[in-house]
Short mmCIF file of C-alpha atoms in Angstrom, two decimals:
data_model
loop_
_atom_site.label_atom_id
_atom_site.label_comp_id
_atom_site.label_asym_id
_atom_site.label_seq_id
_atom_site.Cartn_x
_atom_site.Cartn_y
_atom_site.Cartn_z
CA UNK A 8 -43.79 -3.30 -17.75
CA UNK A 9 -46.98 -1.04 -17.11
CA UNK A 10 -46.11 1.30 -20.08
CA UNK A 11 -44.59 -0.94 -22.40
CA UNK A 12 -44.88 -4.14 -21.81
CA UNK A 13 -43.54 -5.55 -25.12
CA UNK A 14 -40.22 -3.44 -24.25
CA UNK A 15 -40.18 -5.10 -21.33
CA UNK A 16 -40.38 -8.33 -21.74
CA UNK A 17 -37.41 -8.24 -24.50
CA UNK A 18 -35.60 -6.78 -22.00
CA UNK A 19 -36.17 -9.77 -19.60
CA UNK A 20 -34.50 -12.13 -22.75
CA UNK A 21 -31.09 -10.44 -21.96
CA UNK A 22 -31.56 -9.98 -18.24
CA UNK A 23 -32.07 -13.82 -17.59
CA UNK A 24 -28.80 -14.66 -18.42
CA UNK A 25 -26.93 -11.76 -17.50
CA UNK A 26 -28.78 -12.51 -13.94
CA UNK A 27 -27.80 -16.23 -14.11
CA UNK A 28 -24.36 -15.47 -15.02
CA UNK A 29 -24.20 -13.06 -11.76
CA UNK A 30 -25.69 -15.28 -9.96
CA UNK A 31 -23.29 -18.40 -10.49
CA UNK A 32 -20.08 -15.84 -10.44
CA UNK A 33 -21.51 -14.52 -6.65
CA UNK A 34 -21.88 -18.39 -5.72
CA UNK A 35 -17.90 -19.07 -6.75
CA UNK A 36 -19.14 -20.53 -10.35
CA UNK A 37 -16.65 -18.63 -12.81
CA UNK A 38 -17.96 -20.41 -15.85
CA UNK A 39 -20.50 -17.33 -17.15
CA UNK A 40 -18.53 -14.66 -16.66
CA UNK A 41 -17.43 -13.61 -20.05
CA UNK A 42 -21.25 -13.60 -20.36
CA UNK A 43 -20.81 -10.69 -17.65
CA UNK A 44 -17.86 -9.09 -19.56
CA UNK A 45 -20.00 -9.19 -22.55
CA UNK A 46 -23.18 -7.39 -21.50
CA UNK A 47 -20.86 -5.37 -19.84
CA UNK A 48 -19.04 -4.10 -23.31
CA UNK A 49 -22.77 -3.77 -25.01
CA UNK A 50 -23.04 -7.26 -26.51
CA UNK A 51 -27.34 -7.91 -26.16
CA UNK A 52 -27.99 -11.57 -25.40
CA UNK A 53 -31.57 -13.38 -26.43
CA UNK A 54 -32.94 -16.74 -25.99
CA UNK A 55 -33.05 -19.20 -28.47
CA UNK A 56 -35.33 -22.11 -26.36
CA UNK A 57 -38.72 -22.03 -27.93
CA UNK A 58 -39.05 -24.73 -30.98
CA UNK A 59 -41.73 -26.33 -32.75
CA UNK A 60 -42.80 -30.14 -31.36
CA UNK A 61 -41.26 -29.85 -28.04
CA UNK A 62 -43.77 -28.64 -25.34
CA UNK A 63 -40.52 -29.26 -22.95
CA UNK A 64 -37.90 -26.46 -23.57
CA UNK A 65 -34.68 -26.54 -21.61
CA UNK A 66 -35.06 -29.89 -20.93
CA UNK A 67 -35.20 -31.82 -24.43
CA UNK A 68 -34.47 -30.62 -27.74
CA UNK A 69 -35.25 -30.79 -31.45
CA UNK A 70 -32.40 -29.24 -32.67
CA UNK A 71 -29.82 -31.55 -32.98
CA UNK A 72 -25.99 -31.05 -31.94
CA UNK A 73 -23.54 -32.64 -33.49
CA UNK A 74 -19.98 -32.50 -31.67
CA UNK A 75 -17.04 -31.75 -33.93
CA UNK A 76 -13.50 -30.80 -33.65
CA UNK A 77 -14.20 -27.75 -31.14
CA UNK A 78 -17.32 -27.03 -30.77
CA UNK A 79 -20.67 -28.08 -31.64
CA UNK A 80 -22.37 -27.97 -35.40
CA UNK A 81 -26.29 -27.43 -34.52
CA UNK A 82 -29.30 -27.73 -36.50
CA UNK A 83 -32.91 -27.27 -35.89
CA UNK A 84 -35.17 -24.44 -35.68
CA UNK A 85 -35.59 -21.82 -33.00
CA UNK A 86 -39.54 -19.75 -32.57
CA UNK A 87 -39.97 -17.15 -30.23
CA UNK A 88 -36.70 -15.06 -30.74
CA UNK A 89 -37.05 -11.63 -29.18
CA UNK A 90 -35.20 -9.02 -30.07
CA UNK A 91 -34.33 -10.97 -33.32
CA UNK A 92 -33.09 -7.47 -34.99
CA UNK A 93 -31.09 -6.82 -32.53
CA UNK A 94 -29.40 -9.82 -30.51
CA UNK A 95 -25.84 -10.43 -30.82
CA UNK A 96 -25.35 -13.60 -28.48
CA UNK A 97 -28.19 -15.80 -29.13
CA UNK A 98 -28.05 -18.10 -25.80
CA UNK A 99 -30.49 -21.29 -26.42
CA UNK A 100 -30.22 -25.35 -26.07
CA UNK A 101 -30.19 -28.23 -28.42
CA UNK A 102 -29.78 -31.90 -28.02
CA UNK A 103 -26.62 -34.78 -28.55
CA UNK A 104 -28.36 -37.93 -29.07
CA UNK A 105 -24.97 -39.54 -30.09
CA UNK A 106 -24.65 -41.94 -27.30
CA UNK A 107 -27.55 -44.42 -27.19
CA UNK A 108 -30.35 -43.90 -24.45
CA UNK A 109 -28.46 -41.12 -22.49
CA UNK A 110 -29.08 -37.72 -24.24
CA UNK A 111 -27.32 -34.76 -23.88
CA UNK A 112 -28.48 -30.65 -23.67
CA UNK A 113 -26.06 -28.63 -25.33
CA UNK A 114 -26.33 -25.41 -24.04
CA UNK A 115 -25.40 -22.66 -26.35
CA UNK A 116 -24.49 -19.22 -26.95
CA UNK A 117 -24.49 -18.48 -31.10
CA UNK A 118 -22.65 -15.35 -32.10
CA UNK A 119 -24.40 -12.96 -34.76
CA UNK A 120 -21.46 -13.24 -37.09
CA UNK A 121 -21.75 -17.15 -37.40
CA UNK A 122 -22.13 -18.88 -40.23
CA UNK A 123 -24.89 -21.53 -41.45
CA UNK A 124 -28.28 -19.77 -39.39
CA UNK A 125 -31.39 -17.92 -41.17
CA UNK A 126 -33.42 -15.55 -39.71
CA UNK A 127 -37.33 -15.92 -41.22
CA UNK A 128 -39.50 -12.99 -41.00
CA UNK A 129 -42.58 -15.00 -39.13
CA UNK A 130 -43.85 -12.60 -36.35
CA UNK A 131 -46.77 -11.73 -37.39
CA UNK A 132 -49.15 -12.28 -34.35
CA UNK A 133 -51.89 -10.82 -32.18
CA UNK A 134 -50.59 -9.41 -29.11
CA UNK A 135 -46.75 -8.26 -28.13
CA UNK A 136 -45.82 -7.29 -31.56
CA UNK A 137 -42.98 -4.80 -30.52
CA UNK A 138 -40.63 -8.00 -29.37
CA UNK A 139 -39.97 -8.70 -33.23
CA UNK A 140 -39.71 -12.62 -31.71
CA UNK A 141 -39.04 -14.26 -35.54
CA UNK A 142 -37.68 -17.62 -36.43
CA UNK A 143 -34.34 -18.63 -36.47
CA UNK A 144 -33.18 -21.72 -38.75
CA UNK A 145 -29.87 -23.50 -37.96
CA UNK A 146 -28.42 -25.25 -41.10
CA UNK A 147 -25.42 -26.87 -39.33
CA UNK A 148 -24.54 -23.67 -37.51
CA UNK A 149 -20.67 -24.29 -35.95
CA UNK A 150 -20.75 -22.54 -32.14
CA UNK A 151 -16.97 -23.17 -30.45
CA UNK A 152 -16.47 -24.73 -26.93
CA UNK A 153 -15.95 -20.90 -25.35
CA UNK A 154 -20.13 -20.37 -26.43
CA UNK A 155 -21.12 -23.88 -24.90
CA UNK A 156 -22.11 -22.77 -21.42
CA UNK A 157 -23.09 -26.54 -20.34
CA UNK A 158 -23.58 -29.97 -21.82
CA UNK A 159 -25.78 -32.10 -18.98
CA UNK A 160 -28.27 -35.05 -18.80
CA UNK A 161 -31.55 -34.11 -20.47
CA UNK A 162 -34.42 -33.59 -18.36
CA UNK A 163 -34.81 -32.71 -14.86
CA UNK A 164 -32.45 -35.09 -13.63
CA UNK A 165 -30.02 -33.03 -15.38
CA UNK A 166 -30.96 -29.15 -14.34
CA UNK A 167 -28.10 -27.79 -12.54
CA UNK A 168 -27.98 -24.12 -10.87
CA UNK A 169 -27.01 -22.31 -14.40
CA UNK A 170 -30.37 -23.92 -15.56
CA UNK A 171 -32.61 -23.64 -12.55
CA UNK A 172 -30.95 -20.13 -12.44
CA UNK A 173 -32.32 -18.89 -16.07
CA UNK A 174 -35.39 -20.60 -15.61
CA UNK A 175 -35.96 -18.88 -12.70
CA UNK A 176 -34.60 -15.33 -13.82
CA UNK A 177 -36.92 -16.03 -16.94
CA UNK A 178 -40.30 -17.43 -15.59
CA UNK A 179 -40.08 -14.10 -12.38
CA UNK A 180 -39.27 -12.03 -14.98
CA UNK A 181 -42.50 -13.29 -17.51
CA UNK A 182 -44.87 -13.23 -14.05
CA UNK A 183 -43.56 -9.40 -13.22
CA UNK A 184 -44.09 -8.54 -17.05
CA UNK A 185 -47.88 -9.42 -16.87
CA UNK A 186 -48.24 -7.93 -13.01
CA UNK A 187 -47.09 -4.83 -14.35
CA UNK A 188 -49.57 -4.75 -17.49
CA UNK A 189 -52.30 -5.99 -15.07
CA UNK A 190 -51.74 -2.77 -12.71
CA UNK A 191 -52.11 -0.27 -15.93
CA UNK A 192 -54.83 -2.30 -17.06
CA UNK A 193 -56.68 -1.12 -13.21
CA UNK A 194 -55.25 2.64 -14.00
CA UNK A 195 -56.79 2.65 -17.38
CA UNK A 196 -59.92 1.61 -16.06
CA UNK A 197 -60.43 3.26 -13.04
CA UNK A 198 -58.97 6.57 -14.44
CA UNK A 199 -61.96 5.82 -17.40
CA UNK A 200 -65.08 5.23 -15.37
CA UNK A 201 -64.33 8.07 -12.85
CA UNK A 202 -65.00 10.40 -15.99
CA UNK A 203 -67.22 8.03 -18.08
CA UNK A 204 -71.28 8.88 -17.93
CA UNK A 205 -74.52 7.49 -18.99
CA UNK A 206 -77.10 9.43 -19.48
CA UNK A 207 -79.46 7.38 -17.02
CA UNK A 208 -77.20 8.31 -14.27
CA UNK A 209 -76.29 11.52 -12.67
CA UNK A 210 -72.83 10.72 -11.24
CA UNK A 211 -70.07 8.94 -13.33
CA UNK A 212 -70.42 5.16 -13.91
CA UNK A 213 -67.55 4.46 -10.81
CA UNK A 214 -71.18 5.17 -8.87
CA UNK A 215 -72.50 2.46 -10.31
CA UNK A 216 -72.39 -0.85 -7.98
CA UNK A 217 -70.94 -3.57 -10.92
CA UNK A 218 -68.42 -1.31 -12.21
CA UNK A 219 -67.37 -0.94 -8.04
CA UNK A 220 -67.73 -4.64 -8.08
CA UNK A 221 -65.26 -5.15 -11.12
CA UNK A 222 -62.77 -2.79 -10.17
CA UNK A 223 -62.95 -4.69 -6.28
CA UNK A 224 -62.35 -7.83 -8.21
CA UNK A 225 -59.36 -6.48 -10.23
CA UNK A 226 -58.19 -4.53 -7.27
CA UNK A 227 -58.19 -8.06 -4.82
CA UNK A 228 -56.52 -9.84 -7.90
CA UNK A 229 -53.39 -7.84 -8.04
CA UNK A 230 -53.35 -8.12 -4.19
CA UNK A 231 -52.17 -11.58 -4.77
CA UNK A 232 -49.84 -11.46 -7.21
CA UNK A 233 -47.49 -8.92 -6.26
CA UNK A 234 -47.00 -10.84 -3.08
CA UNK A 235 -45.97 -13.99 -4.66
CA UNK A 236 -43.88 -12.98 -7.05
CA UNK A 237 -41.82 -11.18 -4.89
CA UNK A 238 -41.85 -14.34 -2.64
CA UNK A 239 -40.13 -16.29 -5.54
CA UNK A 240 -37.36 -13.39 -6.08
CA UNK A 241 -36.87 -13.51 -2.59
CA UNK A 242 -36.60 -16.88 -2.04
CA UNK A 243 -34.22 -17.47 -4.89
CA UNK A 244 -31.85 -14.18 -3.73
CA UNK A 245 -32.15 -15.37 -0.51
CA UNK A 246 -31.32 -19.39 -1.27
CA UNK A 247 -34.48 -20.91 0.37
CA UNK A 248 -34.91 -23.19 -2.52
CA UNK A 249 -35.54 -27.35 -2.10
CA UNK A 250 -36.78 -30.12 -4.28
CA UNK A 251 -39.90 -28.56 -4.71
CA UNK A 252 -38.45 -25.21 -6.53
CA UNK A 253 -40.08 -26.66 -9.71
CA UNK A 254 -43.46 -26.63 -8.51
CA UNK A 255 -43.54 -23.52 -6.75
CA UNK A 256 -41.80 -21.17 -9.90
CA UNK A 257 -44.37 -22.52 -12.11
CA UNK A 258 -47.02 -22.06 -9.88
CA UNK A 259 -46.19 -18.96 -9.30
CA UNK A 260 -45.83 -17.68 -12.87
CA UNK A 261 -49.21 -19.80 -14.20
CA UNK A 262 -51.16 -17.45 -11.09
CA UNK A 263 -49.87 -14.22 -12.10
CA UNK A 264 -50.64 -14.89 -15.70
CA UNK A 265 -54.04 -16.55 -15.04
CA UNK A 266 -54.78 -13.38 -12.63
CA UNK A 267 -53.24 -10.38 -15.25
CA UNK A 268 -55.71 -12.17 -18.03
CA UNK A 269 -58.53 -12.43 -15.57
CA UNK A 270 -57.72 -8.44 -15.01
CA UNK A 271 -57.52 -7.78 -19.05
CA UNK A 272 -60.76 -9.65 -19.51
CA UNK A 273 -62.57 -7.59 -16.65
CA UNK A 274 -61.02 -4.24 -17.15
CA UNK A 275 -62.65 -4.63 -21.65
CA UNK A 276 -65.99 -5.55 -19.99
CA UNK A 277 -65.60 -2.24 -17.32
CA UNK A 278 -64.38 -0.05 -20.63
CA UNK A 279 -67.54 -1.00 -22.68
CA UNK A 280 -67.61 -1.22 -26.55
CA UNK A 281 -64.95 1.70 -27.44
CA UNK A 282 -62.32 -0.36 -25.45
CA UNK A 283 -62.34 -2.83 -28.41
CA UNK A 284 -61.16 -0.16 -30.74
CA UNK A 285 -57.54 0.02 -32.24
CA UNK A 286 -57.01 3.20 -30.46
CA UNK A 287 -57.88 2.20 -26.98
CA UNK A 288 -54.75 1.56 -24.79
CA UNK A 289 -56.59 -1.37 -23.12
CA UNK A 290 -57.22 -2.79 -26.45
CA UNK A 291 -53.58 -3.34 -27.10
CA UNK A 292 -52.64 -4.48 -23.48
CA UNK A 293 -55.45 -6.72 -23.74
CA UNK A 294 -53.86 -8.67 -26.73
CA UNK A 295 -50.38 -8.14 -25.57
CA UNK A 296 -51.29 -10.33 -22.23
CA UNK A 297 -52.93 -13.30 -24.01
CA UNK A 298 -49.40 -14.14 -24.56
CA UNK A 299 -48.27 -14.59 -20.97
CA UNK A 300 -50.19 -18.24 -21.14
CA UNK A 301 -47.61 -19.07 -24.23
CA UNK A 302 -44.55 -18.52 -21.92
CA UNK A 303 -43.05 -21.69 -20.44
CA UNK A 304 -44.36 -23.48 -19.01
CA UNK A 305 -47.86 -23.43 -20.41
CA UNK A 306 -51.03 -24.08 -18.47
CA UNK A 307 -50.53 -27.97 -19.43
CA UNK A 308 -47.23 -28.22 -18.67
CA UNK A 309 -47.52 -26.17 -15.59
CA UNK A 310 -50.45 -28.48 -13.86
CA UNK A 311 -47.99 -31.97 -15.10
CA UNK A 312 -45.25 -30.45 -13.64
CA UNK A 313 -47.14 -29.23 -10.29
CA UNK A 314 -49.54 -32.71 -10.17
CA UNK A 315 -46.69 -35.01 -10.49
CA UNK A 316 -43.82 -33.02 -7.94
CA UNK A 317 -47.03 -32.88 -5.64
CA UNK A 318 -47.75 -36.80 -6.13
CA UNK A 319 -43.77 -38.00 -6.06
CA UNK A 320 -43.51 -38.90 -9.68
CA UNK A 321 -40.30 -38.16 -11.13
CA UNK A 322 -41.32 -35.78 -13.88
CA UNK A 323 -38.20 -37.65 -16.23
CA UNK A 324 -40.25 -41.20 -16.02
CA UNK A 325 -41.10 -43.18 -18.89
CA UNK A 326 -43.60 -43.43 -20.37
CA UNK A 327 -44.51 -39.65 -19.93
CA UNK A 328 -47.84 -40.82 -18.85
CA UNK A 329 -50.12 -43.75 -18.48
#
């Protein structure tokens, strides 16, 4: 994550379930492990959970899944896809609204080889480039009951372990991406200003109190965030989760992210004017983190999630608000 943190975070899309699937199998749940067998034999799994109009993924759906003779036919469109060149198990959700007022998430894994899906070349974006994250279109795409890994209530109510499980393999994963980029952000910089001069000083500019002062702030930063990610990996391996898992995950992932893009921000200022150039390492690690606030669940999501847990509002209740 501190050298390439594109690289990394594709590598997280495959790890989440593979880690959800061990997880369940270590607890006595059976149900993912042909997901285990299949990493195992080189088959790459990606996530397929991001979509356009729904600021809730995982929990509701606007790709639509139809049940048929067995298996699902699904249709919608899927953003977000890293490691779109490469995937071969495309593990996402969609939605059964068949049976009036009590809606249904389909999970799903979709096998490269299957029929009725288009890939669209979209990603063409500012910041984590290498994770080739394109569209993909399902046109009535038929996945069998052996790639449907759960079918449960929508919404919270209806999050059982394999789902709390990849969200939180996915969302420790995102925070740990962004630590690492913060901490080579603070080698860049410090490496930088203990050669970098000016010629109204006579020692290098790490002499020079606000550059001391940014690099404290940076340095105090990343203090905190190690610390509480690996509380949240803990806790999880460990099993000290309660009702209030929810609230702390997303907390957890909004501070890292808030704190790496604080670091990004500070560590350009600290570089001066060159830092902004194509070349510069920081320049590229500076886009690369804006994205870590796109990552579910967003800043608004995260403080609706937090604020209502935190007030006893059931995050499922109608109307959403008012």
């Amino acid at each position: 994550a501190q050298y390439a943190p594109a690289t990394a975070l594709c590598i997280n899309m495959h790890n989440y379930w593979v880690g959800d699937a061990a997880d369940l199998w270590r607890a006595g749940d059976e149900s993912g492990e042909w997901i285990l067998r299949d990493a195992a034999a080189g088959e790459v799994f990606a996530a397929g959970h991001a979509e356009h109009g729904n600021d809730i993924p995982g929990l509701l759906s606007t790709t639509k899944a139809e049940r048929v003779d067995g298996g699902y036919r699904l249709t919608g469109r899927k953003a977000f896809g890293s490691l779109t060149p490469v995937w071969t198990r495309l593990g996402g959700h969609s939605m059964d609204t068949s049976v009036a007022n009590a809606p249904k998430i389909v999970h799903f894994f979709m096998p490269r080889d299957t029929k009725g899906y288009t890939i669209k070349d979209t990603w063409d974006v500012m910041g984590m480039r290498a994770t080739r994250s394109d569209d993909t279109v399902l046109e009535g795409a038929f996945v069998p009951d052996k790639y449907i890994a759960r079918v449960i209530p929508a919404g919270v109510a209806g999050a059982d372990m394999f789902v709390l499980g990849f969200f939180t393999w996915a969302l420790t994963a995102f925070a740990n991406v962004y630590y690492g980029l913060a901490l080579r952000m603070r080698e860049l910089i410090v490496d930088q200003l203990k050669s970098k001069g000016s010629i109204a000083l006579t020692r290098p500019m790490a002499y020079h109190p606000e550059m001391q002062h940014g690099v404290a702030e940076i340095s105090m930063d990343l203090e905190a965030m190690g610390p509480h990610v690996e509380a949240i990996a803990g806790d999880w391996s460990e099993g000290r989760i309660g009702p209030d898992w929810f609230l702390r995950l997303v907390a957890m992932k909004h501070r890292t992210v808030e704190a790496a893009f604080r670091i990004a921000d500070r560590a350009l200022d600290l570089s001066g004017g060159f830092g902004m150039f194509k070349k510069s390492e920081l320049e590229r690690l500076f886009r690369d983190c804006r994205a870590g606030r796109f990552h579910p669940a967003n800043p608004a999501l995260t403080h609706e999630i937090v604020g209502k847990i935190s007030l006893g509002i059931n995050p499922d209740e109608q109307p959403r608000w008012g």
